[in-house]
Coordinates of C-alpha atoms in Angstrom, one line a residue:
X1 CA 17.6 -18.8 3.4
X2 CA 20.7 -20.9 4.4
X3 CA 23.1 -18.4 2.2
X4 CA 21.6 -15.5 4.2
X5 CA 24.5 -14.3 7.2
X6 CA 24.4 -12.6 10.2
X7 CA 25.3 -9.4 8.3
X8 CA 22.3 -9.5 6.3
X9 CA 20.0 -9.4 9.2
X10 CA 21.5 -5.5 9.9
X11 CA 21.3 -2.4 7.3
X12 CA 24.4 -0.6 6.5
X13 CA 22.1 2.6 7.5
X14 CA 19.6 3.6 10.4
X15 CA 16.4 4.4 10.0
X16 CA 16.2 8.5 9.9
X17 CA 18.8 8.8 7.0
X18 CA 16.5 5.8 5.1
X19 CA 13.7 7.8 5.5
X20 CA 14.9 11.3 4.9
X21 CA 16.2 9.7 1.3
X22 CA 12.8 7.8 0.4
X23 CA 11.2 11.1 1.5
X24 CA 13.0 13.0 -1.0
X25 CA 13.0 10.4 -3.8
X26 CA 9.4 9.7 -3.9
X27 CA 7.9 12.8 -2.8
X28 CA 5.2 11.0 -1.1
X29 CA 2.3 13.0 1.7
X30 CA 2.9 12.4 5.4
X31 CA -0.3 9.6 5.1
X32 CA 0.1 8.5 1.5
X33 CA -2.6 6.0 0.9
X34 CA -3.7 3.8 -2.3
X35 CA -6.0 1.8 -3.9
X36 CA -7.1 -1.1 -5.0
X37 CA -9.6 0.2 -8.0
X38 CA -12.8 -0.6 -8.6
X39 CA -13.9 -4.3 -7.9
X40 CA -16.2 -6.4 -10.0
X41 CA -19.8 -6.4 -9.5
X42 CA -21.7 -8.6 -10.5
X43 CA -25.2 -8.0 -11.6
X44 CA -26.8 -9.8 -8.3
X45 CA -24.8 -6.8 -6.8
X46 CA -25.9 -3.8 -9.4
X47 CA -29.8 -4.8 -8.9
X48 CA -29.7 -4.7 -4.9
X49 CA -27.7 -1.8 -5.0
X50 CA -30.3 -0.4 -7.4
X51 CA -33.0 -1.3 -5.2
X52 CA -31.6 0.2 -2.4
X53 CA -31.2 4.0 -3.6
X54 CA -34.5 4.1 -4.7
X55 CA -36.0 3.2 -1.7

């Protein structure tokens, strides 16, 4: 953090033409979204889950 200058606090570009380039290089939706995949579940979980859709 000491190395870092006052120059490195300020991008050599502004904000529209940043994102008019990541817009075109990733391609992403207005909203892109992600996720995390499935989490694990442990069986405690499966049985009450279980137990729950069948009543």
């Amino acid at each position: 953090a000491s190395a870092l200058g006052s120059s490195d606090h300020h991008r050599a570009t502004s904000v529209s033409s940043r994102l008019g380039i990541q817009q075109k290089s990733l391609n992403l939706p207005l909203l892109p979204t992600t996720t995390l995949g499935s989490f694990p579940q442990t069986l405690d979980l499966r049985r009450t889950r279980r137990e729950y859709k069948a009543n």
